[in-house]
mmCIF file of C-alpha atoms in Angstrom:
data_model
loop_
_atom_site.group_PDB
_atom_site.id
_atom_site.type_symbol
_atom_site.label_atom_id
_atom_site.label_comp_id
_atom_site.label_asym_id
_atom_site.label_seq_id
_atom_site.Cartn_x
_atom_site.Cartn_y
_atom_site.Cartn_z
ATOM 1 C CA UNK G 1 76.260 126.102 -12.654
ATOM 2 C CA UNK G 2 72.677 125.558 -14.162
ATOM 3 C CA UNK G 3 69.808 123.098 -12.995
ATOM 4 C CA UNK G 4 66.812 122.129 -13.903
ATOM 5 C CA UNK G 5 63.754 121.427 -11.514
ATOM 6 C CA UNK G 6 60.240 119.321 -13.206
ATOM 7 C CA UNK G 7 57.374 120.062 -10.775
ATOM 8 C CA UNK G 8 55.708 116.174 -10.918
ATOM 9 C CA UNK G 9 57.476 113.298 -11.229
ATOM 10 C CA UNK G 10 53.866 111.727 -12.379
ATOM 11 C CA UNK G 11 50.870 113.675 -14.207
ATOM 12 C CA UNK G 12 47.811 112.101 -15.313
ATOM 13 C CA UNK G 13 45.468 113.247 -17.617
ATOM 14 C CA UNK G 14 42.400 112.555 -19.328
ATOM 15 C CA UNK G 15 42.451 111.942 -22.917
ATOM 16 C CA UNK G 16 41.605 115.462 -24.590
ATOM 17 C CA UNK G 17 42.566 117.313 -21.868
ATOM 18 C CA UNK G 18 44.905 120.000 -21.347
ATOM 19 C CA UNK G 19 48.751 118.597 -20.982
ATOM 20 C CA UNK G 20 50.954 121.162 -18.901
ATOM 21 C CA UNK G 21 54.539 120.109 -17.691
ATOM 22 C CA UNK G 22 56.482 122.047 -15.909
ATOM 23 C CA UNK G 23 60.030 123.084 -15.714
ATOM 24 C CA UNK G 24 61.953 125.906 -13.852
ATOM 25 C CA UNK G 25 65.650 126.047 -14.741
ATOM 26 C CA UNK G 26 68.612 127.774 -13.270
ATOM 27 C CA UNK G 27 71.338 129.226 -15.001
ATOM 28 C CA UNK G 28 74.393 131.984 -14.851
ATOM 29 C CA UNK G 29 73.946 132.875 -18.413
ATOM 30 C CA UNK G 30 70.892 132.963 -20.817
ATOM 31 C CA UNK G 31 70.258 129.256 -21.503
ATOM 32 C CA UNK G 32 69.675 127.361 -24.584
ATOM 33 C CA UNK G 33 66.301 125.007 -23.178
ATOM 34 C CA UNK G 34 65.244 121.664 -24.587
ATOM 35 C CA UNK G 35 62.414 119.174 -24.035
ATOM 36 C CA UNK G 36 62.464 115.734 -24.917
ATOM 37 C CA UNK G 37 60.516 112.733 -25.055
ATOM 38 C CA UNK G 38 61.351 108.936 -24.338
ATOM 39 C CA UNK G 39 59.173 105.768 -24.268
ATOM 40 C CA UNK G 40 59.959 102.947 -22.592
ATOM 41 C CA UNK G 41 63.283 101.128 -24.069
ATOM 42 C CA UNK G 42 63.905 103.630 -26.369
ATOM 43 C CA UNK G 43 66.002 106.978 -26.904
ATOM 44 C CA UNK G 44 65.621 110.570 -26.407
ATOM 45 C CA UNK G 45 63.430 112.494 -28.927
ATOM 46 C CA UNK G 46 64.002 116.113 -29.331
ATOM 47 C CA UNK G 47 60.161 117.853 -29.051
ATOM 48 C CA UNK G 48 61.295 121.183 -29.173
ATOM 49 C CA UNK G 49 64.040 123.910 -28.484
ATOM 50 C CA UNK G 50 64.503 127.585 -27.378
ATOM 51 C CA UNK G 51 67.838 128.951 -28.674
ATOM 52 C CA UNK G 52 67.067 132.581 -27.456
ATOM 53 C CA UNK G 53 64.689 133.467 -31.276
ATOM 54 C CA UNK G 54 60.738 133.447 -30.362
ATOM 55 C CA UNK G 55 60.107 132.994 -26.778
ATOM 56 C CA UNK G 56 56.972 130.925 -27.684
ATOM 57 C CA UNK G 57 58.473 127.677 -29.286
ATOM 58 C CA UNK G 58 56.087 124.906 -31.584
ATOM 59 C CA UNK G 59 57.032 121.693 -31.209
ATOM 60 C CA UNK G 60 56.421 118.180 -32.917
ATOM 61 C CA UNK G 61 53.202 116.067 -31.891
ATOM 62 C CA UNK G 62 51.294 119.407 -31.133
ATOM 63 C CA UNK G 63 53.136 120.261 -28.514
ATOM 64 C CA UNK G 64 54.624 123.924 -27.508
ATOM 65 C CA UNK G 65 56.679 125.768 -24.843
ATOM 66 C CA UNK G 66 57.130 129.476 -23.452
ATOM 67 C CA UNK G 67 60.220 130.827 -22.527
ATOM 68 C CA UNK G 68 59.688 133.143 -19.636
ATOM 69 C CA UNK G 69 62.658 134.781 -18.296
ATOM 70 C CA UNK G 70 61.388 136.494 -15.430
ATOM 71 C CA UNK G 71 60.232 133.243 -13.862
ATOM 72 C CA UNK G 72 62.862 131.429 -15.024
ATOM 73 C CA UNK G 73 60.385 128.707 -16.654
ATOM 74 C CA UNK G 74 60.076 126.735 -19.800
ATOM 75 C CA UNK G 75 56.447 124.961 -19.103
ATOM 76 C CA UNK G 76 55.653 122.624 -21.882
ATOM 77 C CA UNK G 77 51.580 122.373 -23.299
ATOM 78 C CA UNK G 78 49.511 120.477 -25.359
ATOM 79 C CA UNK G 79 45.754 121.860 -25.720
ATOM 80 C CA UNK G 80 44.234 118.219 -26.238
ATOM 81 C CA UNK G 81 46.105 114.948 -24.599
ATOM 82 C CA UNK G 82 45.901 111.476 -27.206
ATOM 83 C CA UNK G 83 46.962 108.321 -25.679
ATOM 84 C CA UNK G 84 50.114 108.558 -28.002
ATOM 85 C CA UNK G 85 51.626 110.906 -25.441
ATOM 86 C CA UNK G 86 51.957 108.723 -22.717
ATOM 87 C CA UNK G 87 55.565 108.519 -21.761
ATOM 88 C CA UNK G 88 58.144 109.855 -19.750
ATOM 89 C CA UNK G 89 59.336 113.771 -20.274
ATOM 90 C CA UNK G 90 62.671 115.649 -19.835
ATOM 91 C CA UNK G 91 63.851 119.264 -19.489
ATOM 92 C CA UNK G 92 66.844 120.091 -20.521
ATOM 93 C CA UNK G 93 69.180 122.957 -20.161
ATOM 94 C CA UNK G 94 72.206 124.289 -21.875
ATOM 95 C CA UNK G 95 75.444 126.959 -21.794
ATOM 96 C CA UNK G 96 78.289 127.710 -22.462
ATOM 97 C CA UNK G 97 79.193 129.102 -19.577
ATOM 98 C CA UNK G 98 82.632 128.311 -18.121
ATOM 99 C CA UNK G 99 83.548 126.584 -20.758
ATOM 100 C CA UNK G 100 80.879 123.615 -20.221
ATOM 101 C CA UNK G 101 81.038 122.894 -24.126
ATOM 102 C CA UNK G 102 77.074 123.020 -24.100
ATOM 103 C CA UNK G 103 76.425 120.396 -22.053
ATOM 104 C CA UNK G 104 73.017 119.006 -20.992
ATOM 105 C CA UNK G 105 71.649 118.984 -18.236
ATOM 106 C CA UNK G 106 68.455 117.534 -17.207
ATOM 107 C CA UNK G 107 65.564 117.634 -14.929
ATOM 108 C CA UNK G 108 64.855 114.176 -13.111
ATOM 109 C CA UNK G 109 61.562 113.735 -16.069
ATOM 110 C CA UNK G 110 57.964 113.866 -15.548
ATOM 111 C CA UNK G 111 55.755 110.500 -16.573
ATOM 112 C CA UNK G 112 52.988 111.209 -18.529
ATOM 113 C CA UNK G 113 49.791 109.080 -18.478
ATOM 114 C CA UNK G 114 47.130 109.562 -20.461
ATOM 115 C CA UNK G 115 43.756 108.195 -19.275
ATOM 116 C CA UNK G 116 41.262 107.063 -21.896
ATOM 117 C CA UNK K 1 69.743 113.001 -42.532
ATOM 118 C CA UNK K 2 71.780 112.027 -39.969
ATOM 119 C CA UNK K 3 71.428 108.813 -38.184
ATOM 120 C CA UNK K 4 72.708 107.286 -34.644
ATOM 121 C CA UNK K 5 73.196 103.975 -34.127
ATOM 122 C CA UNK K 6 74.421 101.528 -31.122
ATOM 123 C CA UNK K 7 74.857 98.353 -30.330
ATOM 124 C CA UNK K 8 74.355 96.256 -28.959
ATOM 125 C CA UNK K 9 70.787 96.728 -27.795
ATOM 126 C CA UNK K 10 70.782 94.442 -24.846
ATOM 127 C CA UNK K 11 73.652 93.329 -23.176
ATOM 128 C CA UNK K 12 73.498 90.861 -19.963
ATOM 129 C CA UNK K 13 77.285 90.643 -18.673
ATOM 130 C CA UNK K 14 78.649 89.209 -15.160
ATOM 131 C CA UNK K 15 80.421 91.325 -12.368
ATOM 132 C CA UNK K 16 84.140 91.324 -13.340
ATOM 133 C CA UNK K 17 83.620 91.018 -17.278
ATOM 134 C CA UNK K 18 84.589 93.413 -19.505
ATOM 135 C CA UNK K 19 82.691 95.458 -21.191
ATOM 136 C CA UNK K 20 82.672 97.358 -24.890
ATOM 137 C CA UNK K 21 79.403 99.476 -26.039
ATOM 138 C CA UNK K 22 79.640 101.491 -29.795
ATOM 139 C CA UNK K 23 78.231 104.327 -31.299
ATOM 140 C CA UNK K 24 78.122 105.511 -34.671
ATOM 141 C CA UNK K 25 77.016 108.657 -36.489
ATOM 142 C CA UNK K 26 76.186 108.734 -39.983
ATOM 143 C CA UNK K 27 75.579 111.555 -42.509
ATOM 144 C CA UNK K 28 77.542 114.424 -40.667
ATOM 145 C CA UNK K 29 81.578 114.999 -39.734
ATOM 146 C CA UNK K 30 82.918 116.085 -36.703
ATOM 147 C CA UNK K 31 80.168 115.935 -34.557
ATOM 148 C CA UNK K 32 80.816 116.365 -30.299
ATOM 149 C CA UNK K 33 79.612 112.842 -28.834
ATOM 150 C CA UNK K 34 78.243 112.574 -25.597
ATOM 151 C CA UNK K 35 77.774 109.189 -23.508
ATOM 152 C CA UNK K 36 75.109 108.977 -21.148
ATOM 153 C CA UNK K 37 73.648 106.886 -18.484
ATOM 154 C CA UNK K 38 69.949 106.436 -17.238
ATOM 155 C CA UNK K 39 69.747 104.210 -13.941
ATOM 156 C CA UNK K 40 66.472 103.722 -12.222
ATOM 157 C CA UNK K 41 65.630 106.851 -10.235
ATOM 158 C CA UNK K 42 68.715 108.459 -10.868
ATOM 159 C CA UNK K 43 67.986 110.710 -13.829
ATOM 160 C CA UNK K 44 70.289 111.056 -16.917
ATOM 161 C CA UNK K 45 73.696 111.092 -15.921
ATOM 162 C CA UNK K 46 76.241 112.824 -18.533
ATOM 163 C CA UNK K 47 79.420 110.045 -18.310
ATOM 164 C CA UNK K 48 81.914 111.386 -21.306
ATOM 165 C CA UNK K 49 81.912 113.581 -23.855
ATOM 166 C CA UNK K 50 84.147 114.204 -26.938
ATOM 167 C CA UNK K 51 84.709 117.727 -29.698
ATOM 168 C CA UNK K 52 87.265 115.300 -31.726
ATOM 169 C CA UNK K 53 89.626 112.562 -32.598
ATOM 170 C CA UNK K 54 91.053 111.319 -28.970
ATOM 171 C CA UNK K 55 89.669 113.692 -27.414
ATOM 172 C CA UNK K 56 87.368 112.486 -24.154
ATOM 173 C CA UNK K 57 86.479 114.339 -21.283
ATOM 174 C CA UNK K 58 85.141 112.582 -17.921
ATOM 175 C CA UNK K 59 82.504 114.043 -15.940
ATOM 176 C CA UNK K 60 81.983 111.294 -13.407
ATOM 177 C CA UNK K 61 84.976 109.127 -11.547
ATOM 178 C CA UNK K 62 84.001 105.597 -12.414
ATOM 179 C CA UNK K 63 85.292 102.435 -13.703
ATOM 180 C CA UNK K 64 84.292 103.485 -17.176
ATOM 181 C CA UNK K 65 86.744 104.677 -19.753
ATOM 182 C CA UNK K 66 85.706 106.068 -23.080
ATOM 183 C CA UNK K 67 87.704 106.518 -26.763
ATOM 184 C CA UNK K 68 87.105 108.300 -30.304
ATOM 185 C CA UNK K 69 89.365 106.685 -32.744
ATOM 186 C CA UNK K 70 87.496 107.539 -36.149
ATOM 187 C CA UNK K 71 85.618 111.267 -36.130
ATOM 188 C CA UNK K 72 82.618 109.048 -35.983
ATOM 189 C CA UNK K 73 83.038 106.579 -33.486
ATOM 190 C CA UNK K 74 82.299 106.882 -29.716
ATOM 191 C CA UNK K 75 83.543 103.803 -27.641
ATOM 192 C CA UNK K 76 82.351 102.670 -23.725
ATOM 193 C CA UNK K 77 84.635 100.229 -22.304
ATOM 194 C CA UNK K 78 84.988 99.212 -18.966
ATOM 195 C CA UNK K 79 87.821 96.328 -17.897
ATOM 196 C CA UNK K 80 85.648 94.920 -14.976
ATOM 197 C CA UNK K 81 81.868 95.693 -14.552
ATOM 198 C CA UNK K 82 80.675 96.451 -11.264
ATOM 199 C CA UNK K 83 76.893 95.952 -10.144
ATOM 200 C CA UNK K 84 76.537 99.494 -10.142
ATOM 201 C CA UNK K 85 76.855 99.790 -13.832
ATOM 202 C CA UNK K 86 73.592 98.257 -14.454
ATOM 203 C CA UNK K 87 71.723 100.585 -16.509
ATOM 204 C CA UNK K 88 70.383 102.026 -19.930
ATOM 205 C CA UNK K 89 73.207 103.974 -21.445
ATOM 206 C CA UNK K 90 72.555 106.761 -24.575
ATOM 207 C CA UNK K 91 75.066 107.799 -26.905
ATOM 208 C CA UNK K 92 73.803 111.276 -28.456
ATOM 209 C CA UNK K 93 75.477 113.809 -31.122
ATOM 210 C CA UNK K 94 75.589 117.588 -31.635
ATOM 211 C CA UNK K 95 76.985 119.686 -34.218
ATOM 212 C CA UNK K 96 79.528 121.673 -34.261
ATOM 213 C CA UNK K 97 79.486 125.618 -33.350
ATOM 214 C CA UNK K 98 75.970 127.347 -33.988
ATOM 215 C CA UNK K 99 73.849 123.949 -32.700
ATOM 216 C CA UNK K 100 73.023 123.720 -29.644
ATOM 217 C CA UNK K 101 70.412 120.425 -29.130
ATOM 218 C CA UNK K 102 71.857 116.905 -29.150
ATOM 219 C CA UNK K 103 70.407 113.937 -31.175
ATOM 220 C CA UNK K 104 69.979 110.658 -29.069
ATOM 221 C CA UNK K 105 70.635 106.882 -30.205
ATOM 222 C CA UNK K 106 68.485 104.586 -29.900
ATOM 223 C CA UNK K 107 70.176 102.853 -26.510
ATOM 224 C CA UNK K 108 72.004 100.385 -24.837
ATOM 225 C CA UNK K 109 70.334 97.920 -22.352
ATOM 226 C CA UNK K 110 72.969 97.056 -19.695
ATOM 227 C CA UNK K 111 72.405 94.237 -16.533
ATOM 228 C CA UNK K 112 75.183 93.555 -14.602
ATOM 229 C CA UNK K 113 74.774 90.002 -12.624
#
């Protein structure tokens, strides 16, 4: 079975200020990891995606992630917050494993406000 | 490119009514579909998800049913909508073997009263 745990259902930062969301995951096999973006009334957008190549992934919107195995995390960063990233944040693991057809699944999202 | 679409975008529907939500993908063949839904405080909730033609699996017990019948289509019915089904409900595509991320639609705006 895999999980996915988001420290902070709620982080606020100041605009130009560090962003830093975190996400531990759990999983039987190595995972495929995701994060995603959504504002309000609208879909999921796919920020960026570790599918076991560089461990330190670039995103869109100046965003990045590290893959670190040993602590099972997958933290997601932006060095300088703009109010455009104000919205709500998902985790997302993925596997094959037991035949689970690489399904998603997702922390419970962190919400993002940026403060001018 | 590929593109998602569903409709409709809002949908206000009373207890007992049935109910019929679509999803299209455009731009790439035999994609696996996946139906979600996202109630208030409940996280993203994986309902259905399909690798082909009439072919649905059901990760939750519900009153919901799904279908596939065109490579491209993804169909959420229900025959009698309960309370309970209130709630924003994604459609989302991946490709085949060798993909692993999924591509969301834009979203369905469900309020059962």
């Amino acid at each position: 079975a895999q999980s996915v745990t988001q420290l902070g259902s709620h982080v606020s930062v100041s605009e130009g200020a560090l962003v830093l969301l975190r996400c531990n995951y759990s999983s039987s096999v190595p995972p495929y990891l995701f994060w995603y973006v959504q504002y309000p009334n609208q879909g999921l957008q796919l920020l960026l995606k570790y599918t076991s190549a560089a461990t330190l992934v670039k995103g869109i919107n100046g965003f990045e992630a590290e893959f670190k195995k040993s602590e099972t995390s997958f933290h997601l960063t932006k060095p300088s917050a703009h109010m455009s990233d104000a919205a709500e944040y998902f985790c997302a693991v993925s596997s094959n494993s037991g035949g689970s057809n690489y399904k998603l699944t997702f922390g419970k999202g962190t919400l993002l406000t940026v403060n001018p | 490119s590929q593109t998602i679409h569903q409709w409709p975008a809002t949908l206000v529907q009373p207890v007992g009514s049935p109910l019929s939500l679509e999803c299209t993908v455009e731009g790439t063949s035999n994609p696996n579909l996946y139906w979600y839904r996202q109630a208030a405080g409940r996280g993203l909730q994986l309902l259905f998800y399909s690798v082909g033609i009439g072919q649905i699996s059901s990760e939750v017990p519900q009153n919901l049913s799904a279908s596939r019948p065109q490579d491209r289509q993804f169909i959420l019915s229900s025959k009698k909508l309960l309370l309970s089904d209130s709630g924003f409900y994604l459609c989302a595509w991946r490709r085949g073997q060798g993909s692993y991320e999924q591509y969301f639609g834009p979203g369905t705006r469900l309020t059962v009263t």
